[in-house]
Amino acid sequence: MHADSTLRPPRHGIQGFTLIELMIVVVVVGLLAAVALPSFMDSIRKSRRSDAYSAIALVQQAQERFRSNHASYAPLSDPDVPANGLGLPGESASGYYTLSLSNVTATTYTITATANTGKSQASDGNCKLLGVRMQGGNVSYGSGASTMDWTDPNRCWAK
């Protein structure tokens, strides 16, 4: 053995990360989260639109059942209409949307599902409002941020 080998301690064992390496990892994870979180939340909001779709479908079916026995369509709830209107709640099943009916006549109605404030759906951009309009036997689909747009149904009603 040489004298040099006895002066140096052996270099085996676990070595840790430096502070710089840890900070780089934290920055990378932060950037990934900043990019991925908005996309994830958009996907969640898109999936929660199904709550509005099913609530609107319930109203449509109830309207057709009501009209088969009466001369016109009915509001959601009205004590002056037989059977208390449609007898449906004014909110979707999961509570993300409030439902309303407007322009109710013998051949026309408009159903609007409005995202409830305080819920994540209120940040759903141009899909805060989802609507279905029945006019003379023709159905139209619409959506919007603050007013209903009937010209681009595929934006929020993609099949």
CSV table of N, CA and C in Angstrom, one decimal:
chain,number,residue,atom,x,y,z
A,1,MET,N,0.8,-1.2,0.0
A,1,MET,CA,0.0,0.0,0.0
A,1,MET,C,0.9,1.2,0.0
A,2,HIS,N,0.4,2.2,-0.7
A,2,HIS,CA,1.1,3.5,-0.8
A,2,HIS,C,0.6,4.3,0.4
A,3,ALA,N,1.4,5.3,0.7
A,3,ALA,CA,1.0,6.2,1.8
A,3,ALA,C,-0.1,7.1,1.4
A,4,ASP,N,-0.3,7.4,0.1
A,4,ASP,CA,-1.3,8.3,-0.4
A,4,ASP,C,-2.7,7.7,-0.1
A,5,SER,N,-2.9,6.4,-0.2
A,5,SER,CA,-4.2,5.8,0.0
A,5,SER,C,-4.6,5.8,1.4
A,6,THR,N,-3.8,5.9,2.3
A,6,THR,CA,-4.2,5.9,3.7
A,6,THR,C,-4.5,7.3,4.2
A,7,LEU,N,-4.1,8.3,3.5
A,7,LEU,CA,-4.5,9.7,3.9
A,7,LEU,C,-5.9,10.1,3.5
A,8,ARG,N,-6.4,9.5,2.4
A,8,ARG,CA,-7.7,9.9,1.8
A,8,ARG,C,-8.7,8.9,2.3
A,9,PRO,N,-9.9,9.5,2.9
A,9,PRO,CA,-10.9,8.6,3.2
A,9,PRO,C,-11.6,8.0,2.0
A,10,PRO,N,-12.2,6.8,2.1
A,10,PRO,CA,-12.9,6.2,0.9
A,10,PRO,C,-14.1,7.1,0.5
A,11,ARG,N,-14.4,7.1,-0.8
A,11,ARG,CA,-15.5,8.0,-1.3
A,11,ARG,C,-16.7,7.1,-1.6
A,12,HIS,N,-17.1,6.2,-0.8
A,12,HIS,CA,-18.3,5.5,-1.1
A,12,HIS,C,-19.4,5.9,-0.1
A,13,GLY,N,-20.6,5.8,-0.4
A,13,GLY,CA,-21.7,6.3,0.4
A,13,GLY,C,-22.6,7.1,-0.4
A,14,ILE,N,-23.7,7.7,0.2
A,14,ILE,CA,-24.7,8.4,-0.5
A,14,ILE,C,-24.4,9.9,-0.5
A,15,GLN,N,-24.5,10.5,-1.7
A,15,GLN,CA,-24.3,11.9,-1.8
A,15,GLN,C,-25.7,12.5,-2.1
A,16,GLY,N,-26.0,13.7,-1.5
A,16,GLY,CA,-27.3,14.3,-1.7
A,16,GLY,C,-27.3,15.2,-2.9
A,17,PHE,N,-28.5,15.9,-3.0
A,17,PHE,CA,-28.7,16.9,-4.1
A,17,PHE,C,-28.2,18.2,-3.6
A,18,THR,N,-27.8,19.0,-4.5
A,18,THR,CA,-27.4,20.4,-4.1
A,18,THR,C,-28.6,21.3,-4.1
A,19,LEU,N,-28.6,22.4,-3.5
A,19,LEU,CA,-29.7,23.3,-3.4
A,19,LEU,C,-30.1,23.8,-4.8
A,20,ILE,N,-29.2,24.0,-5.7
A,20,ILE,CA,-29.4,24.4,-7.0
A,20,ILE,C,-30.2,23.4,-7.8
A,21,GLU,N,-29.9,22.1,-7.6
A,21,GLU,CA,-30.6,21.0,-8.3
A,21,GLU,C,-32.0,20.9,-7.8
A,22,LEU,N,-32.2,21.1,-6.5
A,22,LEU,CA,-33.6,21.1,-5.9
A,22,LEU,C,-34.4,22.3,-6.4
A,23,MET,N,-33.8,23.4,-6.5
A,23,MET,CA,-34.5,24.6,-7.0
A,23,MET,C,-34.9,24.4,-8.5
A,24,ILE,N,-34.1,23.8,-9.3
A,24,ILE,CA,-34.4,23.5,-10.7
A,24,ILE,C,-35.6,22.6,-10.8
A,25,VAL,N,-35.6,21.6,-9.9
A,25,VAL,CA,-36.8,20.6,-9.9
A,25,VAL,C,-38.1,21.4,-9.5
A,26,VAL,N,-38.0,22.2,-8.5
A,26,VAL,CA,-39.2,23.0,-8.1
A,26,VAL,C,-39.7,23.9,-9.2
A,27,VAL,N,-38.8,24.5,-9.9
A,27,VAL,CA,-39.2,25.4,-11.0
A,27,VAL,C,-39.9,24.6,-12.1
A,28,VAL,N,-39.3,23.5,-12.5
A,28,VAL,CA,-39.8,22.6,-13.5
A,28,VAL,C,-41.2,22.1,-13.2
A,29,VAL,N,-41.4,21.7,-11.9
A,29,VAL,CA,-42.7,21.2,-11.5
A,29,VAL,C,-43.7,22.3,-11.5
A,30,GLY,N,-43.3,23.5,-11.1
A,30,GLY,CA,-44.2,24.7,-11.1
A,30,GLY,C,-44.6,25.1,-12.5
A,31,LEU,N,-43.7,25.0,-13.4
A,31,LEU,CA,-44.1,25.3,-14.8
A,31,LEU,C,-45.0,24.3,-15.4
A,32,LEU,N,-44.8,23.0,-15.1
A,32,LEU,CA,-45.7,22.0,-15.5
A,32,LEU,C,-47.1,22.1,-14.9
A,33,ALA,N,-47.2,22.5,-13.7
A,33,ALA,CA,-48.5,22.7,-13.0
A,33,ALA,C,-49.2,23.9,-13.6
A,34,ALA,N,-48.4,25.0,-13.9
A,34,ALA,CA,-49.0,26.2,-14.5
A,34,ALA,C,-49.6,25.9,-15.9
A,35,VAL,N,-49.0,25.0,-16.6
A,35,VAL,CA,-49.5,24.7,-18.0
A,35,VAL,C,-50.6,23.7,-17.9
A,36,ALA,N,-50.5,22.7,-17.0
A,36,ALA,CA,-51.5,21.6,-17.0
A,36,ALA,C,-52.7,21.9,-16.3
A,37,LEU,N,-52.7,22.7,-15.2
A,37,LEU,CA,-53.9,23.0,-14.4
A,37,LEU,C,-55.0,23.6,-15.2
A,38,PRO,N,-54.8,24.7,-16.0
A,38,PRO,CA,-55.9,25.3,-16.7
A,38,PRO,C,-56.5,24.3,-17.7
A,39,SER,N,-55.7,23.5,-18.4
A,39,SER,CA,-56.2,22.5,-19.3
A,39,SER,C,-57.0,21.4,-18.6
A,40,PHE,N,-56.6,21.0,-17.4
A,40,PHE,CA,-57.3,20.1,-16.6
A,40,PHE,C,-58.7,20.7,-16.2
A,41,MET,N,-58.7,21.9,-15.7
A,41,MET,CA,-60.0,22.6,-15.3
A,41,MET,C,-60.9,22.7,-16.5
A,42,ASP,N,-60.4,23.0,-17.7
A,42,ASP,CA,-61.3,23.1,-18.8
A,42,ASP,C,-61.9,21.8,-19.1
A,43,SER,N,-61.2,20.7,-19.0
A,43,SER,CA,-61.7,19.4,-19.2
A,43,SER,C,-62.8,19.1,-18.1
A,44,ILE,N,-62.6,19.4,-16.9
A,44,ILE,CA,-63.6,19.2,-15.9
A,44,ILE,C,-64.9,20.0,-16.2
A,45,ARG,N,-64.7,21.3,-16.6
A,45,ARG,CA,-65.9,22.1,-16.9
A,45,ARG,C,-66.7,21.5,-18.1
A,46,LYS,N,-65.9,21.0,-19.1
A,46,LYS,CA,-66.5,20.4,-20.3
A,46,LYS,C,-67.3,19.2,-19.9
A,47,SER,N,-66.8,18.4,-19.0
A,47,SER,CA,-67.5,17.2,-18.6
A,47,SER,C,-68.7,17.5,-17.8
A,48,ARG,N,-68.7,18.6,-17.0
A,48,ARG,CA,-69.8,19.0,-16.2
A,48,ARG,C,-71.0,19.6,-17.0
A,49,ARG,N,-70.7,20.0,-18.2
A,49,ARG,CA,-71.8,20.4,-19.1
A,49,ARG,C,-72.9,19.4,-19.3
A,50,SER,N,-72.5,18.1,-19.1
A,50,SER,CA,-73.5,17.0,-19.2
A,50,SER,C,-74.6,17.2,-18.2
A,51,ASP,N,-74.3,17.9,-17.1
A,51,ASP,CA,-75.4,18.2,-16.1
A,51,ASP,C,-76.4,19.1,-16.7
A,52,ALA,N,-76.0,20.1,-17.5
A,52,ALA,CA,-77.0,20.9,-18.2
A,52,ALA,C,-77.7,20.2,-19.3
A,53,TYR,N,-76.9,19.4,-20.1
A,53,TYR,CA,-77.5,18.6,-21.2
A,53,TYR,C,-78.7,17.7,-20.7
A,54,SER,N,-78.4,17.0,-19.6
A,54,SER,CA,-79.5,16.1,-19.1
A,54,SER,C,-80.6,16.9,-18.5
A,55,ALA,N,-80.4,18.0,-17.9
A,55,ALA,CA,-81.5,18.8,-17.3
A,55,ALA,C,-82.4,19.4,-18.4
A,56,ILE,N,-81.7,19.9,-19.5
A,56,ILE,CA,-82.4,20.4,-20.6
A,56,ILE,C,-83.3,19.3,-21.3
A,57,ALA,N,-82.7,18.1,-21.5
A,57,ALA,CA,-83.4,17.0,-22.1
A,57,ALA,C,-84.6,16.6,-21.3
A,58,LEU,N,-84.5,16.7,-19.9
A,58,LEU,CA,-85.7,16.4,-19.1
A,58,LEU,C,-86.8,17.4,-19.3
A,59,VAL,N,-86.4,18.7,-19.5
A,59,VAL,CA,-87.4,19.7,-19.7
A,59,VAL,C,-88.1,19.5,-21.1
A,60,GLN,N,-87.2,19.2,-22.1
A,60,GLN,CA,-87.8,18.9,-23.4
A,60,GLN,C,-88.8,17.8,-23.4
A,61,GLN,N,-88.4,16.7,-22.8
A,61,GLN,CA,-89.4,15.6,-22.7
A,61,GLN,C,-90.6,15.9,-22.0
A,62,ALA,N,-90.5,16.6,-20.9
A,62,ALA,CA,-91.7,17.0,-20.1
A,62,ALA,C,-92.6,18.0,-20.9
A,63,GLN,N,-91.9,18.9,-21.7
A,63,GLN,CA,-92.7,19.8,-22.6
A,63,GLN,C,-93.5,19.0,-23.6
A,64,GLU,N,-92.9,18.0,-24.2
A,64,GLU,CA,-93.7,17.3,-25.2
A,64,GLU,C,-94.8,16.5,-24.6
A,65,ARG,N,-94.6,15.9,-23.4
A,65,ARG,CA,-95.6,15.2,-22.7
A,65,ARG,C,-96.8,16.1,-22.3
A,66,PHE,N,-96.4,17.3,-21.9
A,66,PHE,CA,-97.4,18.3,-21.5
A,66,PHE,C,-98.2,18.8,-22.7
A,67,ARG,N,-97.5,19.1,-23.8
A,67,ARG,CA,-98.2,19.6,-25.0
A,67,ARG,C,-99.1,18.5,-25.6
A,68,SER,N,-98.8,17.2,-25.4
A,68,SER,CA,-99.7,16.2,-26.0
A,68,SER,C,-101.1,16.2,-25.3
A,69,ASN,N,-101.2,16.8,-24.1
A,69,ASN,CA,-102.5,16.9,-23.4
A,69,ASN,C,-103.0,18.3,-23.3
A,70,HIS,N,-102.3,19.3,-23.7
A,70,HIS,CA,-102.8,20.7,-23.6
A,70,HIS,C,-102.5,21.4,-24.9
A,71,ALA,N,-103.0,22.6,-25.0
A,71,ALA,CA,-102.9,23.4,-26.3
A,71,ALA,C,-101.6,24.1,-26.4
A,72,SER,N,-100.8,24.1,-25.4
A,72,SER,CA,-99.5,24.8,-25.6
A,72,SER,C,-98.5,24.2,-24.6
A,73,TYR,N,-97.2,24.7,-24.7
A,73,TYR,CA,-96.2,24.3,-23.8
A,73,TYR,C,-96.4,24.9,-22.5
A,74,ALA,N,-95.6,24.5,-21.5
A,74,ALA,CA,-95.8,25.0,-20.1
A,74,ALA,C,-94.6,25.6,-19.5
A,75,PRO,N,-94.7,26.5,-18.6
A,75,PRO,CA,-93.5,27.0,-17.9
A,75,PRO,C,-93.0,25.9,-16.9
A,76,LEU,N,-91.8,26.1,-16.3
A,76,LEU,CA,-91.3,25.1,-15.4
A,76,LEU,C,-92.3,24.9,-14.2
A,77,SER,N,-92.7,26.0,-13.6
A,77,SER,CA,-93.6,25.9,-12.5
A,77,SER,C,-94.5,27.1,-12.5
A,78,ASP,N,-95.8,26.9,-12.6
A,78,ASP,CA,-96.8,28.0,-12.6
A,78,ASP,C,-98.1,27.5,-12.0
A,79,PRO,N,-98.6,28.0,-10.9
A,79,PRO,CA,-99.8,27.5,-10.3
A,79,PRO,C,-101.1,27.7,-11.2
A,80,ASP,N,-101.0,28.6,-12.2
A,80,ASP,CA,-102.2,28.8,-13.0
A,80,ASP,C,-102.3,27.8,-14.2
A,81,VAL,N,-101.2,27.0,-14.4
A,81,VAL,CA,-101.2,26.0,-15.4
A,81,VAL,C,-101.5,24.7,-14.8
A,82,PRO,N,-102.4,23.9,-15.5
A,82,PRO,CA,-102.7,22.6,-14.9
A,82,PRO,C,-101.5,21.7,-14.6
A,83,ALA,N,-101.5,21.0,-13.6
A,83,ALA,CA,-100.4,20.1,-13.1
A,83,ALA,C,-99.2,20.9,-12.7
A,84,ASN,N,-99.5,22.2,-12.3
A,84,ASN,CA,-98.4,23.1,-11.7
A,84,ASN,C,-97.2,23.2,-12.7
A,85,GLY,N,-97.6,23.5,-14.0
A,85,GLY,CA,-96.5,23.6,-15.0
A,85,GLY,C,-95.9,22.2,-15.3
A,86,LEU,N,-94.6,22.1,-15.4
A,86,LEU,CA,-94.0,20.8,-15.7
A,86,LEU,C,-93.6,20.1,-14.4
A,87,GLY,N,-93.7,20.9,-13.3
A,87,GLY,CA,-93.3,20.3,-12.0
A,87,GLY,C,-91.9,19.9,-11.8
A,88,LEU,N,-91.0,20.5,-12.6
A,88,LEU,CA,-89.6,20.2,-12.5
A,88,LEU,C,-88.8,21.2,-11.7
A,89,PRO,N,-87.7,20.8,-11.1
A,89,PRO,CA,-87.0,21.8,-10.3
A,89,PRO,C,-86.3,22.8,-11.2
A,90,GLY,N,-86.0,24.0,-10.7
A,90,GLY,CA,-85.3,25.0,-11.5
A,90,GLY,C,-83.8,24.9,-11.5
A,91,GLU,N,-83.3,23.8,-11.1
A,91,GLU,CA,-81.8,23.6,-11.0
A,91,GLU,C,-81.5,22.2,-11.6
A,92,SER,N,-80.3,22.1,-12.2
A,92,SER,CA,-79.8,20.8,-12.7
A,92,SER,C,-79.6,19.8,-11.5
A,93,ALA,N,-79.5,18.6,-11.8
A,93,ALA,CA,-79.3,17.5,-10.8
A,93,ALA,C,-78.1,17.7,-9.9
A,94,SER,N,-77.0,18.1,-10.5
A,94,SER,CA,-75.8,18.3,-9.7
A,94,SER,C,-75.6,19.7,-9.2
A,95,GLY,N,-76.5,20.6,-9.6
A,95,GLY,CA,-76.5,22.0,-9.0
A,95,GLY,C,-75.6,22.9,-9.7
A,96,TYR,N,-75.0,22.6,-10.9
A,96,TYR,CA,-74.1,23.5,-11.6
A,96,TYR,C,-74.8,24.5,-12.4
A,97,TYR,N,-76.1,24.3,-12.7
A,97,TYR,CA,-76.9,25.2,-13.6
A,97,TYR,C,-78.3,25.5,-13.0
A,98,THR,N,-78.7,26.7,-13.3
A,98,THR,CA,-80.1,27.1,-13.0
A,98,THR,C,-80.8,27.1,-14.4
A,99,LEU,N,-82.0,26.5,-14.4
A,99,LEU,CA,-82.8,26.4,-15.6
A,99,LEU,C,-83.9,27.4,-15.6
A,100,SER,N,-84.2,27.9,-16.8
A,100,SER,CA,-85.3,28.9,-17.0
A,100,SER,C,-85.9,28.6,-18.4
A,101,LEU,N,-87.2,28.9,-18.4
A,101,LEU,CA,-88.0,28.8,-19.7
A,101,LEU,C,-88.5,30.2,-20.1
A,102,SER,N,-88.4,30.5,-21.3
A,102,SER,CA,-88.9,31.8,-21.8
A,102,SER,C,-89.6,31.6,-23.2
A,103,ASN,N,-90.3,32.6,-23.6
A,103,ASN,CA,-90.9,32.6,-24.9
A,103,ASN,C,-91.9,31.4,-25.0
A,104,VAL,N,-92.6,31.0,-24.0
A,104,VAL,CA,-93.4,29.8,-24.0
A,104,VAL,C,-94.8,30.2,-24.6
A,105,THR,N,-95.1,29.5,-25.8
A,105,THR,CA,-96.3,29.7,-26.5
A,105,THR,C,-96.9,28.3,-26.8
A,106,ALA,N,-97.8,28.3,-27.7
A,106,ALA,CA,-98.4,27.0,-28.2
A,106,ALA,C,-97.4,26.2,-29.0
A,107,THR,N,-96.4,26.9,-29.7
A,107,THR,CA,-95.5,26.2,-30.6
A,107,THR,C,-94.0,26.5,-30.3
A,108,THR,N,-93.8,27.3,-29.3
A,108,THR,CA,-92.4,27.8,-29.0
A,108,THR,C,-92.0,27.8,-27.6
A,109,TYR,N,-90.8,27.5,-27.3
A,109,TYR,CA,-90.2,27.7,-26.0
A,109,TYR,C,-88.7,27.8,-26.1
A,110,THR,N,-88.1,28.4,-25.1
A,110,THR,CA,-86.6,28.4,-25.0
A,110,THR,C,-86.2,28.0,-23.6
A,111,ILE,N,-85.4,27.0,-23.5
A,111,ILE,CA,-84.8,26.5,-22.3
A,111,ILE,C,-83.4,27.1,-22.2
A,112,THR,N,-83.1,27.7,-21.0
A,112,THR,CA,-81.7,28.2,-20.8
A,112,THR,C,-81.2,27.6,-19.5
A,113,ALA,N,-80.0,27.1,-19.6
A,113,ALA,CA,-79.3,26.6,-18.4
A,113,ALA,C,-78.1,27.6,-18.2
A,114,THR,N,-78.2,28.3,-17.1
A,114,THR,CA,-77.2,29.3,-16.7
A,114,THR,C,-76.3,28.7,-15.6
A,115,ALA,N,-75.0,28.8,-15.8
A,115,ALA,CA,-74.0,28.3,-14.8
A,115,ALA,C,-74.2,29.1,-13.6
A,116,ASN,N,-74.2,28.4,-12.4
A,116,ASN,CA,-74.4,29.1,-11.1
A,116,ASN,C,-73.1,29.7,-10.7
A,117,THR,N,-73.2,31.0,-10.2
A,117,THR,CA,-72.0,31.6,-9.7
A,117,THR,C,-71.5,30.9,-8.4
A,118,GLY,N,-70.2,31.0,-8.2
A,118,GLY,CA,-69.7,30.3,-7.1
A,118,GLY,C,-69.3,28.8,-7.4
A,119,LYS,N,-69.7,28.3,-8.5
A,119,LYS,CA,-69.3,27.0,-9.0
A,119,LYS,C,-68.3,27.1,-10.1
A,120,SER,N,-67.6,26.1,-10.4
A,120,SER,CA,-66.5,26.1,-11.4
A,120,SER,C,-67.1,26.4,-12.8
A,121,GLN,N,-68.4,26.1,-13.0
A,121,GLN,CA,-69.0,26.3,-14.3
A,121,GLN,C,-69.1,27.7,-14.7
A,122,ALA,N,-69.1,28.6,-13.7
A,122,ALA,CA,-69.2,30.0,-13.9
A,122,ALA,C,-68.0,30.6,-14.7
A,123,SER,N,-66.9,29.8,-14.7
A,123,SER,CA,-65.7,30.2,-15.5
A,123,SER,C,-65.7,29.4,-16.8
A,124,ASP,N,-66.8,29.0,-17.3
A,124,ASP,CA,-66.8,28.2,-18.6
A,124,ASP,C,-66.8,29.0,-19.8
A,125,GLY,N,-66.3,30.2,-19.8
A,125,GLY,CA,-66.2,31.0,-21.0
A,125,GLY,C,-67.5,31.2,-21.8
A,126,ASN,N,-67.4,30.8,-23.1
A,126,ASN,CA,-68.6,31.0,-23.9
A,126,ASN,C,-69.6,29.9,-23.7
A,127,CYS,N,-69.5,29.1,-22.7
A,127,CYS,CA,-70.5,28.0,-22.5
A,127,CYS,C,-71.1,28.2,-21.1
A,128,LYS,N,-71.1,29.4,-20.6
A,128,LYS,CA,-71.8,29.7,-19.3
A,128,LYS,C,-73.3,29.5,-19.5
A,129,LEU,N,-73.8,29.9,-20.7
A,129,LEU,CA,-75.2,29.7,-21.0
A,129,LEU,C,-75.3,28.6,-22.0
A,130,LEU,N,-76.2,27.7,-21.8
A,130,LEU,CA,-76.5,26.7,-22.8
A,130,LEU,C,-78.0,26.7,-23.0
A,131,GLY,N,-78.5,26.7,-24.3
A,131,GLY,CA,-79.9,26.8,-24.5
A,131,GLY,C,-80.4,25.9,-25.7
A,132,VAL,N,-81.7,25.6,-25.6
A,132,VAL,CA,-82.4,24.9,-26.6
A,132,VAL,C,-83.6,25.7,-26.9
A,133,ARG,N,-83.9,25.9,-28.2
A,133,ARG,CA,-85.0,26.7,-28.6
A,133,ARG,C,-85.9,25.9,-29.6
A,134,MET,N,-87.2,25.7,-29.2
A,134,MET,CA,-88.1,25.0,-30.1
A,134,MET,C,-89.0,26.1,-30.7
A,135,GLN,N,-89.0,26.1,-32.1
A,135,GLN,CA,-89.8,27.1,-32.8
A,135,GLN,C,-90.5,26.3,-33.9
A,136,GLY,N,-91.8,26.2,-33.8
A,136,GLY,CA,-92.6,25.5,-34.8
A,136,GLY,C,-92.1,24.2,-35.2
A,137,GLY,N,-91.7,23.4,-34.3
A,137,GLY,CA,-91.2,22.0,-34.5
A,137,GLY,C,-89.7,21.9,-34.9
A,138,ASN,N,-89.0,23.0,-35.0
A,138,ASN,CA,-87.6,23.0,-35.2
A,138,ASN,C,-86.8,23.3,-34.0
A,139,VAL,N,-85.8,22.5,-33.7
A,139,VAL,CA,-84.9,22.7,-32.5
A,139,VAL,C,-83.6,23.4,-32.9
A,140,SER,N,-83.2,24.4,-32.1
A,140,SER,CA,-81.9,25.1,-32.3
A,140,SER,C,-81.2,25.0,-31.0
A,141,TYR,N,-79.9,24.9,-31.1
A,141,TYR,CA,-79.0,24.9,-29.9
A,141,TYR,C,-78.2,26.1,-29.9
A,142,GLY,N,-77.9,26.6,-28.7
A,142,GLY,CA,-77.1,27.9,-28.5
A,142,GLY,C,-76.3,27.8,-27.3
A,143,SER,N,-75.4,28.8,-27.2
A,143,SER,CA,-74.6,29.0,-26.0
A,143,SER,C,-74.1,30.4,-26.0
A,144,GLY,N,-73.5,30.8,-24.9
A,144,GLY,CA,-72.9,32.1,-24.8
A,144,GLY,C,-72.3,32.4,-23.4
A,145,ALA,N,-71.6,33.5,-23.4
A,145,ALA,CA,-71.0,34.0,-22.1
A,145,ALA,C,-71.9,34.8,-21.3
A,146,SER,N,-72.6,35.8,-22.0
A,146,SER,CA,-73.6,36.6,-21.3
A,146,SER,C,-74.9,36.7,-22.0
A,147,THR,N,-74.8,36.5,-23.3
A,147,THR,CA,-76.1,36.4,-24.2
A,147,THR,C,-76.0,35.2,-25.0
A,148,MET,N,-77.1,34.7,-25.4
A,148,MET,CA,-77.2,33.4,-26.1
A,148,MET,C,-76.8,33.7,-27.6
A,149,ASP,N,-76.0,32.9,-28.1
A,149,ASP,CA,-75.6,32.9,-29.5
A,149,ASP,C,-76.1,31.6,-30.2
A,150,TRP,N,-77.0,31.7,-31.2
A,150,TRP,CA,-77.6,30.6,-31.8
A,150,TRP,C,-76.9,30.2,-33.1
A,151,THR,N,-75.8,30.9,-33.5
A,151,THR,CA,-75.2,30.7,-34.8
A,151,THR,C,-74.1,29.6,-34.7
A,152,ASP,N,-73.6,29.2,-33.6
A,152,ASP,CA,-72.5,28.3,-33.5
A,152,ASP,C,-72.8,27.2,-32.5
A,153,PRO,N,-73.7,26.3,-32.7
A,153,PRO,CA,-74.0,25.3,-31.7
A,153,PRO,C,-72.9,24.3,-31.4
A,154,ASN,N,-72.0,24.1,-32.3
A,154,ASN,CA,-71.0,23.1,-32.1
A,154,ASN,C,-69.9,23.5,-31.1
A,155,ARG,N,-69.9,24.8,-30.7
A,155,ARG,CA,-68.9,25.3,-29.8
A,155,ARG,C,-69.1,24.6,-28.4
A,156,CYS,N,-70.3,24.5,-28.0
A,156,CYS,CA,-70.5,23.9,-26.6
A,156,CYS,C,-71.4,22.6,-26.7
A,157,TRP,N,-72.0,22.4,-27.9
A,157,TRP,CA,-72.9,21.3,-28.1
A,157,TRP,C,-72.3,20.2,-29.0
A,158,ALA,N,-71.0,20.1,-29.0
A,158,ALA,CA,-70.3,19.2,-29.9
A,158,ALA,C,-70.8,17.8,-29.8
A,159,LYS,N,-71.0,17.1,-30.8
A,159,LYS,CA,-71.6,15.8,-30.8
A,159,LYS,C,-70.5,14.8,-30.8
